[in-house]
Amino acid sequence: MGTFIGHISPGLAFISFGLVWAFKYSYLYQRHRYVKRKTSGPPGRCMRVLTVVPWEGLMKVVYGTLAALAEFFFPIGINKLEMFKDGVLQHPNEWQHFTMYSYFAMSGIVDIISKKVLKRRAQPLEKLFLALAFGVESHLLYNHRHGKGMLENTIHILVFLAAFGSCVACFLEIWNPKQYLLPFIRTGFAFLQGTWFFHAAFIIYKQDWDPDPDDHGGVMFVTMAYCWHMAMNIVIMAVIYGFMYALFGRRWRKNHRADYTLSDLSTSKTNGVNNLHQREAESKLMADSDED
């Protein structure tokens, strides 16, 4: 990870997860809100493919495994697999990065087992291992600041904040799975990690200016840019939600309102018939009383 490509690649990975989650949870939330299960009908071919194949788990396994191996064998021809030499840890940065990526690959394996092997899907277990992956990433990022200047340390602390936010959101999803905001919060933090990793690669390795690593002005800029990333990611998620609403939600909402109106009419008609019968019974009772 300690290269330009090493920051770009996790950035693209987290952005891809953010996109997948943003489309997925926008679709699921609107479907849950407007579509009744009894009238939803069987899913289409596209949705069957998306639900049958454990895409998220496969993405985690592929990204995590390739990134972990790249720490030791990229560029092609090098080998940094040696861990200790004369009692001294060799390549500490690579081993930390390898540990981070391995936990995401492990989370992907748990996803696949839960969805395709177990008789009943264990969603809390999936969330637990995803939270563990983000938690390990947060822990290692926080302790990944040795030998770096203040500017680069600040960049890593900002990545740590996004990773830790994802970890907390995942843990909260375990205890409150019906709270629809939590998956969107996790998605926002994943987006933030991705775009910030991408931007950090250019700040550290490809900048046109040569910043002082202990320059307070540079630190002020990156903290401000981090806030801009948060706002940009919120806008991206809002656009995706609006797109999914235009594609699915508007039609579902119209059908939901029509079903609700028919339900009201049916209820009113039933109540009217019941009231009529009640009035007829009361009139008959009064007539019988008069005859007596």
PDB file of C-alpha atoms in Angstrom:
ATOM      1  CA  MET A   1       0.000   0.000   0.000  1.00  0.00           C
ATOM      2  CA  GLY A   2       2.980   2.319   0.473  1.00  0.00           C
ATOM      3  CA  THR A   3       2.957   3.352  -3.198  1.00  0.00           C
ATOM      4  CA  PHE A   4       0.752   5.308  -5.568  1.00  0.00           C
ATOM      5  CA  ILE A   5      -0.889   2.120  -6.880  1.00  0.00           C
ATOM      6  CA  GLY A   6      -1.105   0.838  -3.304  1.00  0.00           C
ATOM      7  CA  HIS A   7      -3.439   3.723  -2.421  1.00  0.00           C
ATOM      8  CA  ILE A   8      -5.365   3.784  -5.709  1.00  0.00           C
ATOM      9  CA  SER A   9      -6.300   0.082  -5.619  1.00  0.00           C
ATOM     10  CA  PRO A  10      -8.010   0.065  -2.171  1.00  0.00           C
ATOM     11  CA  GLY A  11      -9.644   3.353  -3.105  1.00  0.00           C
ATOM     12  CA  LEU A  12     -11.221   1.779  -6.187  1.00  0.00           C
ATOM     13  CA  ALA A  13     -12.233  -1.287  -4.145  1.00  0.00           C
ATOM     14  CA  PHE A  14     -14.033   0.764  -1.494  1.00  0.00           C
ATOM     15  CA  ILE A  15     -15.673   2.940  -4.154  1.00  0.00           C
ATOM     16  CA  SER A  16     -16.976  -0.198  -5.888  1.00  0.00           C
ATOM     17  CA  PHE A  17     -18.420  -1.483  -2.589  1.00  0.00           C
ATOM     18  CA  GLY A  18     -19.964   1.922  -1.966  1.00  0.00           C
ATOM     19  CA  LEU A  19     -21.637   1.865  -5.369  1.00  0.00           C
ATOM     20  CA  VAL A  20     -22.927  -1.696  -4.922  1.00  0.00           C
ATOM     21  CA  TRP A  21     -24.311  -0.923  -1.466  1.00  0.00           C
ATOM     22  CA  ALA A  22     -25.826   2.405  -2.525  1.00  0.00           C
ATOM     23  CA  PHE A  23     -27.797   0.818  -5.377  1.00  0.00           C
ATOM     24  CA  LYS A  24     -28.680  -2.243  -3.295  1.00  0.00           C
ATOM     25  CA  TYR A  25     -29.987  -0.458  -0.211  1.00  0.00           C
ATOM     26  CA  SER A  26     -31.785   2.229  -2.213  1.00  0.00           C
ATOM     27  CA  TYR A  27     -33.635  -0.550  -4.056  1.00  0.00           C
ATOM     28  CA  LEU A  28     -34.345  -2.623  -0.941  1.00  0.00           C
ATOM     29  CA  TYR A  29     -35.562   0.314   1.137  1.00  0.00           C
ATOM     30  CA  GLN A  30     -38.034   1.495  -1.495  1.00  0.00           C
ATOM     31  CA  ARG A  31     -39.221  -2.051  -2.163  1.00  0.00           C
ATOM     32  CA  HIS A  32     -39.737  -2.647   1.559  1.00  0.00           C
ATOM     33  CA  ARG A  33     -41.609   0.638   1.915  1.00  0.00           C
ATOM     34  CA  TYR A  34     -43.968   0.423  -1.060  1.00  0.00           C
ATOM     35  CA  VAL A  35     -44.306  -3.244  -2.103  1.00  0.00           C
ATOM     36  CA  LYS A  36     -46.386  -5.742  -0.161  1.00  0.00           C
ATOM     37  CA  ARG A  37     -44.828  -9.191   0.040  1.00  0.00           C
ATOM     38  CA  LYS A  38     -48.100 -10.922  -0.865  1.00  0.00           C
ATOM     39  CA  THR A  39     -48.451  -8.927  -4.086  1.00  0.00           C
ATOM     40  CA  SER A  40     -44.805  -8.509  -5.082  1.00  0.00           C
ATOM     41  CA  GLY A  41     -44.689 -11.606  -7.298  1.00  0.00           C
ATOM     42  CA  PRO A  42     -41.580 -13.602  -8.241  1.00  0.00           C
ATOM     43  CA  PRO A  43     -38.370 -11.646  -8.879  1.00  0.00           C
ATOM     44  CA  GLY A  44     -37.191 -11.059 -12.419  1.00  0.00           C
ATOM     45  CA  ARG A  45     -34.238 -12.803 -14.070  1.00  0.00           C
ATOM     46  CA  CYS A  46     -31.847  -9.975 -13.241  1.00  0.00           C
ATOM     47  CA  MET A  47     -32.826  -9.933  -9.557  1.00  0.00           C
ATOM     48  CA  ARG A  48     -32.567 -13.737  -9.368  1.00  0.00           C
ATOM     49  CA  VAL A  49     -28.993 -13.564 -10.653  1.00  0.00           C
ATOM     50  CA  LEU A  50     -28.130 -10.779  -8.212  1.00  0.00           C
ATOM     51  CA  THR A  51     -29.558 -12.679  -5.246  1.00  0.00           C
ATOM     52  CA  VAL A  52     -28.420 -16.211  -6.148  1.00  0.00           C
ATOM     53  CA  VAL A  53     -24.746 -15.348  -6.745  1.00  0.00           C
ATOM     54  CA  PRO A  54     -22.963 -14.020  -3.587  1.00  0.00           C
ATOM     55  CA  TRP A  55     -21.386 -11.099  -5.426  1.00  0.00           C
ATOM     56  CA  GLU A  56     -20.316  -9.157  -2.340  1.00  0.00           C
ATOM     57  CA  GLY A  57     -18.552 -12.157  -0.865  1.00  0.00           C
ATOM     58  CA  LEU A  58     -16.794 -12.883  -4.153  1.00  0.00           C
ATOM     59  CA  MET A  59     -15.695  -9.242  -4.432  1.00  0.00           C
ATOM     60  CA  LYS A  60     -14.229  -9.321  -0.924  1.00  0.00           C
ATOM     61  CA  VAL A  61     -12.384 -12.583  -1.540  1.00  0.00           C
ATOM     62  CA  VAL A  62     -10.972 -11.468  -4.907  1.00  0.00           C
ATOM     63  CA  TYR A  63     -10.003  -7.948  -3.797  1.00  0.00           C
ATOM     64  CA  GLY A  64      -8.627  -9.061  -0.444  1.00  0.00           C
ATOM     65  CA  THR A  65      -6.615 -12.002  -1.791  1.00  0.00           C
ATOM     66  CA  LEU A  66      -5.112 -10.136  -4.732  1.00  0.00           C
ATOM     67  CA  ALA A  67      -4.226  -7.114  -2.608  1.00  0.00           C
ATOM     68  CA  ALA A  68      -2.698  -9.297   0.125  1.00  0.00           C
ATOM     69  CA  LEU A  69      -0.526 -11.187  -2.366  1.00  0.00           C
ATOM     70  CA  ALA A  70       0.484  -7.967  -4.112  1.00  0.00           C
ATOM     71  CA  GLU A  71       2.047  -6.717  -0.876  1.00  0.00           C
ATOM     72  CA  PHE A  72       4.703  -9.445  -1.132  1.00  0.00           C
ATOM     73  CA  PHE A  73       5.000 -10.186  -4.855  1.00  0.00           C
ATOM     74  CA  PHE A  74       4.338  -6.903  -6.698  1.00  0.00           C
ATOM     75  CA  PRO A  75       6.053  -5.723  -8.835  1.00  0.00           C
ATOM     76  CA  ILE A  76       6.496  -9.143 -10.392  1.00  0.00           C
ATOM     77  CA  GLY A  77       9.840 -10.674  -9.483  1.00  0.00           C
ATOM     78  CA  ILE A  78      10.177  -9.464  -5.892  1.00  0.00           C
ATOM     79  CA  ASN A  79       9.578 -11.513  -2.751  1.00  0.00           C
ATOM     80  CA  LYS A  80       8.953  -9.854   0.630  1.00  0.00           C
ATOM     81  CA  LEU A  81       7.505 -12.922   2.295  1.00  0.00           C
ATOM     82  CA  GLU A  82      10.343 -13.204   4.795  1.00  0.00           C
ATOM     83  CA  MET A  83       8.967 -12.035   8.141  1.00  0.00           C
ATOM     84  CA  PHE A  84      11.926 -12.130  10.555  1.00  0.00           C
ATOM     85  CA  LYS A  85      15.659 -11.916   9.983  1.00  0.00           C
ATOM     86  CA  ASP A  86      18.085 -12.011  12.891  1.00  0.00           C
ATOM     87  CA  GLY A  87      15.176 -11.397  15.241  1.00  0.00           C
ATOM     88  CA  VAL A  88      14.075  -8.208  13.450  1.00  0.00           C
ATOM     89  CA  LEU A  89      10.695  -7.843  11.710  1.00  0.00           C
ATOM     90  CA  GLN A  90      11.166  -7.397   7.988  1.00  0.00           C
ATOM     91  CA  HIS A  91       8.795  -5.366   5.797  1.00  0.00           C
ATOM     92  CA  PRO A  92       6.471  -4.255   8.642  1.00  0.00           C
ATOM     93  CA  ASN A  93       4.291  -2.081   6.375  1.00  0.00           C
ATOM     94  CA  GLU A  94       3.650  -4.958   3.986  1.00  0.00           C
ATOM     95  CA  TRP A  95       2.736  -7.333   6.818  1.00  0.00           C
ATOM     96  CA  GLN A  96       0.289  -4.815   8.271  1.00  0.00           C
ATOM     97  CA  HIS A  97      -1.336  -4.294   4.872  1.00  0.00           C
ATOM     98  CA  PHE A  98      -1.467  -8.078   4.348  1.00  0.00           C
ATOM     99  CA  THR A  99      -3.311  -8.447   7.669  1.00  0.00           C
ATOM    100  CA  MET A 100      -5.867  -5.760   6.733  1.00  0.00           C
ATOM    101  CA  TYR A 101      -6.657  -7.324   3.362  1.00  0.00           C
ATOM    102  CA  SER A 102      -6.785 -10.858   4.788  1.00  0.00           C
ATOM    103  CA  TYR A 103      -9.618  -9.913   7.133  1.00  0.00           C
ATOM    104  CA  PHE A 104     -11.699  -8.585   4.247  1.00  0.00           C
ATOM    105  CA  ALA A 105     -11.061 -11.829   2.330  1.00  0.00           C
ATOM    106  CA  MET A 106     -12.123 -13.734   5.465  1.00  0.00           C
ATOM    107  CA  SER A 107     -15.327 -11.677   5.616  1.00  0.00           C
ATOM    108  CA  GLY A 108     -16.021 -12.629   2.000  1.00  0.00           C
ATOM    109  CA  ILE A 109     -15.556 -16.328   2.768  1.00  0.00           C
ATOM    110  CA  VAL A 110     -18.030 -16.043   5.663  1.00  0.00           C
ATOM    111  CA  ASP A 111     -20.531 -14.328   3.319  1.00  0.00           C
ATOM    112  CA  ILE A 112     -20.290 -17.154   0.784  1.00  0.00           C
ATOM    113  CA  ILE A 113     -20.641 -19.870   3.442  1.00  0.00           C
ATOM    114  CA  SER A 114     -23.619 -18.088   5.001  1.00  0.00           C
ATOM    115  CA  LYS A 115     -25.451 -17.623   1.698  1.00  0.00           C
ATOM    116  CA  LYS A 116     -24.613 -20.864  -0.123  1.00  0.00           C
ATOM    117  CA  VAL A 117     -23.665 -23.505   2.462  1.00  0.00           C
ATOM    118  CA  LEU A 118     -25.730 -22.949   5.605  1.00  0.00           C
ATOM    119  CA  LYS A 119     -29.365 -24.048   5.554  1.00  0.00           C
ATOM    120  CA  ARG A 120     -30.389 -20.705   7.007  1.00  0.00           C
ATOM    121  CA  ARG A 121     -28.506 -17.525   6.193  1.00  0.00           C
ATOM    122  CA  ALA A 122     -26.647 -16.070   9.203  1.00  0.00           C
ATOM    123  CA  GLN A 123     -26.758 -12.340   8.530  1.00  0.00           C
ATOM    124  CA  PRO A 124     -25.547 -11.359  12.043  1.00  0.00           C
ATOM    125  CA  LEU A 125     -22.434 -13.487  11.440  1.00  0.00           C
ATOM    126  CA  GLU A 126     -21.823 -11.736   8.108  1.00  0.00           C
ATOM    127  CA  LYS A 127     -22.116  -8.321   9.765  1.00  0.00           C
ATOM    128  CA  LEU A 128     -19.858  -9.431  12.625  1.00  0.00           C
ATOM    129  CA  PHE A 129     -16.993 -10.428  10.334  1.00  0.00           C
ATOM    130  CA  LEU A 130     -17.405  -7.282   8.218  1.00  0.00           C
ATOM    131  CA  ALA A 131     -17.272  -5.211  11.412  1.00  0.00           C
ATOM    132  CA  LEU A 132     -14.190  -7.195  12.452  1.00  0.00           C
ATOM    133  CA  ALA A 133     -12.507  -6.441   9.117  1.00  0.00           C
ATOM    134  CA  PHE A 134     -13.185  -2.715   9.466  1.00  0.00           C
ATOM    135  CA  GLY A 135     -12.109  -2.865  13.120  1.00  0.00           C
ATOM    136  CA  VAL A 136      -8.771  -4.500  12.282  1.00  0.00           C
ATOM    137  CA  GLU A 137      -8.238  -1.944   9.520  1.00  0.00           C
ATOM    138  CA  SER A 138      -8.950   0.883  11.989  1.00  0.00           C
ATOM    139  CA  HIS A 139      -6.582  -0.555  14.600  1.00  0.00           C
ATOM    140  CA  LEU A 140      -3.711  -1.039  12.157  1.00  0.00           C
ATOM    141  CA  LEU A 141      -4.205   2.343  10.476  1.00  0.00           C
ATOM    142  CA  TYR A 142      -4.065   4.099  13.834  1.00  0.00           C
ATOM    143  CA  ASN A 143      -0.767   2.339  14.594  1.00  0.00           C
ATOM    144  CA  HIS A 144       0.624   2.861  11.092  1.00  0.00           C
ATOM    145  CA  ARG A 145       2.152   6.286  11.604  1.00  0.00           C
ATOM    146  CA  HIS A 146       5.785   5.590  12.479  1.00  0.00           C
ATOM    147  CA  GLY A 147       8.416   7.374  10.401  1.00  0.00           C
ATOM    148  CA  LYS A 148       5.901   9.658   8.690  1.00  0.00           C
ATOM    149  CA  GLY A 149       5.489  13.412   8.714  1.00  0.00           C
ATOM    150  CA  MET A 150       2.552  15.279  10.179  1.00  0.00           C
ATOM    151  CA  LEU A 151       0.816  15.637   6.810  1.00  0.00           C
ATOM    152  CA  GLU A 152       0.892  11.925   5.967  1.00  0.00           C
ATOM    153  CA  ASN A 153      -0.077  11.000   9.523  1.00  0.00           C
ATOM    154  CA  THR A 154      -3.100  13.289   9.283  1.00  0.00           C
ATOM    155  CA  ILE A 155      -4.133  11.592   6.032  1.00  0.00           C
ATOM    156  CA  HIS A 156      -3.931   8.181   7.719  1.00  0.00           C
ATOM    157  CA  ILE A 157      -5.898   9.386  10.752  1.00  0.00           C
ATOM    158  CA  LEU A 158      -8.667  10.584   8.424  1.00  0.00           C
ATOM    159  CA  VAL A 159      -8.768   7.159   6.773  1.00  0.00           C
ATOM    160  CA  PHE A 160      -8.905   5.656  10.265  1.00  0.00           C
ATOM    161  CA  LEU A 161     -11.990   7.758  11.091  1.00  0.00           C
ATOM    162  CA  ALA A 162     -13.854   6.465   8.030  1.00  0.00           C
ATOM    163  CA  ALA A 163     -12.865   2.855   8.739  1.00  0.00           C
ATOM    164  CA  PHE A 164     -13.862   3.142  12.394  1.00  0.00           C
ATOM    165  CA  GLY A 165     -17.213   4.675  11.397  1.00  0.00           C
ATOM    166  CA  SER A 166     -17.850   1.678   9.124  1.00  0.00           C
ATOM    167  CA  CYS A 167     -16.953  -0.666  11.992  1.00  0.00           C
ATOM    168  CA  VAL A 168     -19.386   1.018  14.404  1.00  0.00           C
ATOM    169  CA  ALA A 169     -22.189   1.022  11.817  1.00  0.00           C
ATOM    170  CA  CYS A 170     -21.701  -2.717  11.180  1.00  0.00           C
ATOM    171  CA  PHE A 171     -21.827  -3.536  14.895  1.00  0.00           C
ATOM    172  CA  LEU A 172     -25.006  -1.492  15.296  1.00  0.00           C
ATOM    173  CA  GLU A 173     -26.571  -3.380  12.374  1.00  0.00           C
ATOM    174  CA  ILE A 174     -26.116  -6.623  14.328  1.00  0.00           C
ATOM    175  CA  TRP A 175     -28.221  -5.356  17.232  1.00  0.00           C
ATOM    176  CA  ASN A 176     -30.700  -3.323  15.201  1.00  0.00           C
ATOM    177  CA  PRO A 177     -31.058  -4.971  11.767  1.00  0.00           C
ATOM    178  CA  LYS A 178     -34.360  -3.237  10.956  1.00  0.00           C
ATOM    179  CA  GLN A 179     -32.909   0.286  11.221  1.00  0.00           C
ATOM    180  CA  TYR A 180     -32.650   1.225   7.545  1.00  0.00           C
ATOM    181  CA  LEU A 181     -30.327   4.196   8.139  1.00  0.00           C
ATOM    182  CA  LEU A 182     -27.405   2.056   9.364  1.00  0.00           C
ATOM    183  CA  PRO A 183     -26.647   0.397   5.986  1.00  0.00           C
ATOM    184  CA  PHE A 184     -26.695   3.836   4.356  1.00  0.00           C
ATOM    185  CA  ILE A 185     -24.276   5.138   7.009  1.00  0.00           C
ATOM    186  CA  ARG A 186     -21.953   2.195   6.372  1.00  0.00           C
ATOM    187  CA  THR A 187     -22.215   2.880   2.642  1.00  0.00           C
ATOM    188  CA  GLY A 188     -21.306   6.532   3.149  1.00  0.00           C
ATOM    189  CA  PHE A 189     -18.201   5.631   5.169  1.00  0.00           C
ATOM    190  CA  ALA A 190     -17.151   3.087   2.528  1.00  0.00           C
ATOM    191  CA  PHE A 191     -17.496   5.761  -0.156  1.00  0.00           C
ATOM    192  CA  LEU A 192     -15.491   8.145   2.033  1.00  0.00           C
ATOM    193  CA  GLN A 193     -12.672   5.636   2.419  1.00  0.00           C
ATOM    194  CA  GLY A 194     -12.582   5.014  -1.305  1.00  0.00           C
ATOM    195  CA  THR A 195     -12.529   8.597  -2.496  1.00  0.00           C
ATOM    196  CA  TRP A 196     -10.111   9.624   0.254  1.00  0.00           C
ATOM    197  CA  PHE A 197      -7.660   6.806  -0.538  1.00  0.00           C
ATOM    198  CA  PHE A 198      -7.832   7.880  -4.179  1.00  0.00           C
ATOM    199  CA  HIS A 199      -7.181  11.534  -3.349  1.00  0.00           C
ATOM    200  CA  ALA A 200      -4.472  10.657  -0.801  1.00  0.00           C
ATOM    201  CA  ALA A 201      -2.495   8.826  -3.492  1.00  0.00           C
ATOM    202  CA  PHE A 202      -2.218  12.055  -5.484  1.00  0.00           C
ATOM    203  CA  ILE A 203      -1.468  14.198  -2.431  1.00  0.00           C
ATOM    204  CA  ILE A 204       1.366  11.960  -1.222  1.00  0.00           C
ATOM    205  CA  TYR A 205       2.878  10.728  -4.479  1.00  0.00           C
ATOM    206  CA  LYS A 206       1.697  12.812  -7.450  1.00  0.00           C
ATOM    207  CA  GLN A 207       1.365  16.374  -6.215  1.00  0.00           C
ATOM    208  CA  ASP A 208       2.756  19.191  -8.374  1.00  0.00           C
ATOM    209  CA  TRP A 209       3.944  20.984  -5.282  1.00  0.00           C
ATOM    210  CA  ASP A 210       6.528  19.764  -2.771  1.00  0.00           C
ATOM    211  CA  PRO A 211       4.875  20.197   0.637  1.00  0.00           C
ATOM    212  CA  ASP A 212       6.709  20.321   3.905  1.00  0.00           C
ATOM    213  CA  PRO A 213       5.680  17.125   5.750  1.00  0.00           C
ATOM    214  CA  ASP A 214       5.244  19.176   8.928  1.00  0.00           C
ATOM    215  CA  ASP A 215       3.492  22.147   7.284  1.00  0.00           C
ATOM    216  CA  HIS A 216       0.364  23.199   9.172  1.00  0.00           C
ATOM    217  CA  GLY A 217      -1.080  24.692   5.991  1.00  0.00           C
ATOM    218  CA  GLY A 218      -0.987  21.291   4.298  1.00  0.00           C
ATOM    219  CA  VAL A 219      -2.691  19.706   7.302  1.00  0.00           C
ATOM    220  CA  MET A 220      -5.420  22.347   7.215  1.00  0.00           C
ATOM    221  CA  PHE A 221      -5.950  21.699   3.511  1.00  0.00           C
ATOM    222  CA  VAL A 222      -6.327  17.903   3.804  1.00  0.00           C
ATOM    223  CA  THR A 223      -8.741  18.180   6.741  1.00  0.00           C
ATOM    224  CA  MET A 224     -10.827  20.647   4.761  1.00  0.00           C
ATOM    225  CA  ALA A 225     -10.676  18.446   1.641  1.00  0.00           C
ATOM    226  CA  TYR A 226     -11.860  15.511   3.749  1.00  0.00           C
ATOM    227  CA  CYS A 227     -15.017  17.489   4.584  1.00  0.00           C
ATOM    228  CA  TRP A 228     -15.517  18.160   0.892  1.00  0.00           C
ATOM    229  CA  HIS A 229     -15.308  14.420   0.252  1.00  0.00           C
ATOM    230  CA  MET A 230     -18.049  13.793   2.800  1.00  0.00           C
ATOM    231  CA  ALA A 231     -20.337  16.316   1.100  1.00  0.00           C
ATOM    232  CA  MET A 232     -19.557  14.920  -2.358  1.00  0.00           C
ATOM    233  CA  ASN A 233     -20.331  11.357  -1.251  1.00  0.00           C
ATOM    234  CA  ILE A 234     -23.635  12.429   0.281  1.00  0.00           C
ATOM    235  CA  VAL A 235     -24.573  14.006  -3.062  1.00  0.00           C
ATOM    236  CA  ILE A 236     -23.567  10.831  -4.941  1.00  0.00           C
ATOM    237  CA  MET A 237     -25.704   8.664  -2.648  1.00  0.00           C
ATOM    238  CA  ALA A 238     -28.642  11.070  -3.013  1.00  0.00           C
ATOM    239  CA  VAL A 239     -28.348  10.914  -6.814  1.00  0.00           C
ATOM    240  CA  ILE A 240     -28.273   7.099  -6.744  1.00  0.00           C
ATOM    241  CA  TYR A 241     -31.312   7.030  -4.446  1.00  0.00           C
ATOM    242  CA  GLY A 242     -33.160   9.418  -6.768  1.00  0.00           C
ATOM    243  CA  PHE A 243     -32.237   7.286  -9.772  1.00  0.00           C
ATOM    244  CA  MET A 244     -33.572   4.141  -8.098  1.00  0.00           C
ATOM    245  CA  TYR A 245     -36.731   6.009  -7.108  1.00  0.00           C
ATOM    246  CA  ALA A 246     -37.267   7.130 -10.696  1.00  0.00           C
ATOM    247  CA  LEU A 247     -36.608   3.601 -11.958  1.00  0.00           C
ATOM    248  CA  PHE A 248     -38.615   1.615  -9.395  1.00  0.00           C
ATOM    249  CA  GLY A 249     -39.906   3.651  -6.465  1.00  0.00           C
ATOM    250  CA  ARG A 250     -42.244   5.950  -8.386  1.00  0.00           C
ATOM    251  CA  ARG A 251     -44.150   3.021  -9.901  1.00  0.00           C
ATOM    252  CA  TRP A 252     -44.206   1.135  -6.597  1.00  0.00           C
ATOM    253  CA  ARG A 253     -45.422   4.215  -4.741  1.00  0.00           C
ATOM    254  CA  LYS A 254     -48.236   4.748  -7.272  1.00  0.00           C
ATOM    255  CA  ASN A 255     -49.337   1.128  -6.921  1.00  0.00           C
ATOM    256  CA  HIS A 256     -49.065   1.391  -3.147  1.00  0.00           C
ATOM    257  CA  ARG A 257     -51.347   4.441  -3.115  1.00  0.00           C
ATOM    258  CA  ALA A 258     -53.836   2.672  -5.400  1.00  0.00           C
ATOM    259  CA  ASP A 259     -53.885  -0.380  -3.114  1.00  0.00           C
ATOM    260  CA  TYR A 260     -54.294   1.876  -0.102  1.00  0.00           C
ATOM    261  CA  THR A 261     -57.237   3.713  -1.721  1.00  0.00           C
ATOM    262  CA  LEU A 262     -58.964   0.440  -2.668  1.00  0.00           C
ATOM    263  CA  SER A 263     -58.409  -0.836   0.843  1.00  0.00           C
ATOM    264  CA  ASP A 264     -60.026   2.311   2.256  1.00  0.00           C
ATOM    265  CA  LEU A 265     -62.999   1.973  -0.092  1.00  0.00           C
ATOM    266  CA  SER A 266     -63.465  -1.659   0.823  1.00  0.00           C
ATOM    267  CA  THR A 267     -63.258  -0.852   4.507  1.00  0.00           C
ATOM    268  CA  SER A 268     -65.755   2.004   4.148  1.00  0.00           C
ATOM    269  CA  LYS A 269     -68.175  -0.219   2.225  1.00  0.00           C
ATOM    270  CA  THR A 270     -67.920  -2.953   4.844  1.00  0.00           C
ATOM    271  CA  ASN A 271     -68.477  -0.453   7.636  1.00  0.00           C
ATOM    272  CA  GLY A 272     -71.492   0.989   5.784  1.00  0.00           C
ATOM    273  CA  VAL A 273     -73.118  -2.424   5.388  1.00  0.00           C
ATOM    274  CA  ASN A 274     -72.509  -3.211   9.028  1.00  0.00           C
ATOM    275  CA  ASN A 275     -74.041   0.117  10.094  1.00  0.00           C
ATOM    276  CA  LEU A 276     -77.095  -0.518   7.890  1.00  0.00           C
ATOM    277  CA  HIS A 277     -77.634  -3.941   9.434  1.00  0.00           C
ATOM    278  CA  GLN A 278     -77.214  -2.458  12.882  1.00  0.00           C
ATOM    279  CA  ARG A 279     -79.842   0.242  12.171  1.00  0.00           C
ATOM    280  CA  GLU A 280     -82.259  -2.366  10.781  1.00  0.00           C
ATOM    281  CA  ALA A 281     -81.826  -4.500  13.892  1.00  0.00           C
ATOM    282  CA  GLU A 282     -82.403  -1.487  16.138  1.00  0.00           C
ATOM    283  CA  SER A 283     -85.574  -0.547  14.179  1.00  0.00           C
ATOM    284  CA  LYS A 284     -86.926  -4.096  14.432  1.00  0.00           C
ATOM    285  CA  LEU A 285     -86.205  -4.171  18.133  1.00  0.00           C
ATOM    286  CA  MET A 286     -88.046  -0.855  18.634  1.00  0.00           C
ATOM    287  CA  ALA A 287     -91.013  -2.126  16.556  1.00  0.00           C
ATOM    288  CA  ASP A 288     -91.234  -5.271  18.662  1.00  0.00           C
ATOM    289  CA  SER A 289     -91.146  -3.133  21.813  1.00  0.00           C
ATOM    290  CA  ASP A 290     -94.028  -0.974  20.509  1.00  0.00           C
ATOM    291  CA  GLU A 291     -96.179  -4.048  19.780  1.00  0.00           C
ATOM    292  CA  ASP A 292     -95.632  -5.301  23.291  1.00  0.00           C
TER     293      ASP A 292
END
